[in-house]
Amino acid sequence: MSVQIDSAFDPVPSLSHATRVSLTTEPATGPGAQAVFVPAEGDLPAAVGTLDRDALAAAGFKAGSKQTLVLPGSPLTVLVGTGKNGIETDAELRDAVAAFTRAAREIGHLSVDLSELIAEGDWDAGVAVQAAIEGAALARYRYDALKSEPITAPLEELSLQVPTEFIEEAEQGVARGLVLARTASIARDVANTPPRHLNADKFAEVVEQVAPEFGLDVEVFDLAQIEEMGLGGLLGVNAGSIEEPRMIKISYRPADPEGHLALIGKGIMYDSGGISLKPSNAMHAAMKFDMMGAGAVFAAMTSFAELGVQSAVTGWLMCTDNMPSGSAMKLGDVLTMRGGKTVEVKNTDAEGRLVMADGLVLATEDTSVSGQRPDAIVDIATLTGAVMGALGTRTAGMLANNDQIAAQLEAAAEASDENIWRLPLDHRYREQLKSNVADMSNIGGSYGGVILAALFLNEFVDGTPWGHLDIAGTMQSESDDLWRSVGSTGFGARLLAEFAAAFEAPEAAEGTDTDASAE
Ligand code: BES
Ligand code: MN
Ligand code: ZN
């Protein structure tokens, strides 16, 4: 609009930097920094040199999990504590490499010796390499697109030492690790971008520019088209804004797809609450992140071709900001959603479910793949403050009408260490969504907000196998914390990428909860 934005501004800076990853069978030499994993008990690794446990303890290093100590030299040696049990899972390895990367924050060339870990443990070398790359790249991530000077030394090279006999297996993990780190970084970039720099229109331009590079088709729907399509939820939320909404449809179509998956992302570019205005506090100030669901879907889809995803996938990004103004929707207004259901708006701050409802209906109507509706729908949204109350900032809420989808989401959460916890889709609360004037209200009572929001969405999936991720609590990190850098976490991008890569259409009927509207 009238405020000038630097035309050279790059909304996806992560795409212009690539880390080189090399696999070696020899220890690191020369400049840079090397990680040495140190267990809290037993013999010290040879790379620690002449220092004994007493000397390390005197320097404050007891090899507790993720504790670090930098020893001068070339290469710089960073001791990384692995606690009493050592590194047992890929999540612990990702964390340990992230701790190393943060301790060596100025260094452009990092080396990690994974040979003992891989030779002695029960590891798939590819999984270990992937986790190490993600840990390093994501810990080094910092959003500095709007800083006059860069604030991070780029990670130029990551050398990973693996046993000779595992080189081939390890190579599988290099490409995956780089693709998934890039994927999460893309999601972070777009979410970290201020709302003035990335409104719905600009986001659509970015997707149109970036997605084709990754083998994706993009269609952007503007205000007139959204009106024609009857996306009443998206239009209602957009009504208070001077900026147009966008619905962005992204299609991934491999040859001979094995199934069809729909992904819906909440793209509230900025959530002021609307007429139900949010108080001006830190939470409100974080509402540029309210498009993280859409950011995660977009970012995840950029990985599909390189990950060899076998299913057709259609992404639906529902984008607008939510503003108060003379033209904003009012409390008591009734919206007619795509598909004809009517919704009484009793709180304009419960806007996410309104835009998501239209996206869900669009997905259920889509028979572009094999003439059938999608095999499954997964939606992702920064939907409720209540999920933060229930699960905190490290675990997202998951609700599903289908046990197979829930299990596949749990597996993807495990692989990505983007943790989720399933909450019940308890239909006894459905009656709280009743309205005197419309088919339903957009809010229920004071308790169980995560479930109420999911029950609202459930009204629009028409019994299609469906999973819902509420990422309001996990969308941002208030400080640098291992591989989560301050700002947007990119939560959901890697999870959805892993989910799509392993996706199998659920078997008919089994586990599907068709009790859509228990009135
Ligand atoms: N975008 C917010 C949810 C949110 C809250 C995300 C905190 C991240 C951090 C959402 O649109 C919202 O305002 N939800 C309301 C729903 C309520 C009015 C039923 C909420 O959680 O207060
Ligand atoms: Mn809101
Ligand atoms: Zn919102």
XYZ file of C-alpha atoms in Angstrom, residues 34 40 74 148 167 191 379 386 434 461:
10
model
C 35.066 -30.157 15.144
C 29.292 -38.272 31.244
C 42.925 -25.583 14.721
C 21.722 -3.775 7.697
C 29.355 -44.397 3.155
C 6.687 -16.599 8.710
C -4.898 -29.254 7.905
C -5.845 -23.026 24.213
C -25.022 -24.331 18.228
C -14.624 -32.559 6.020
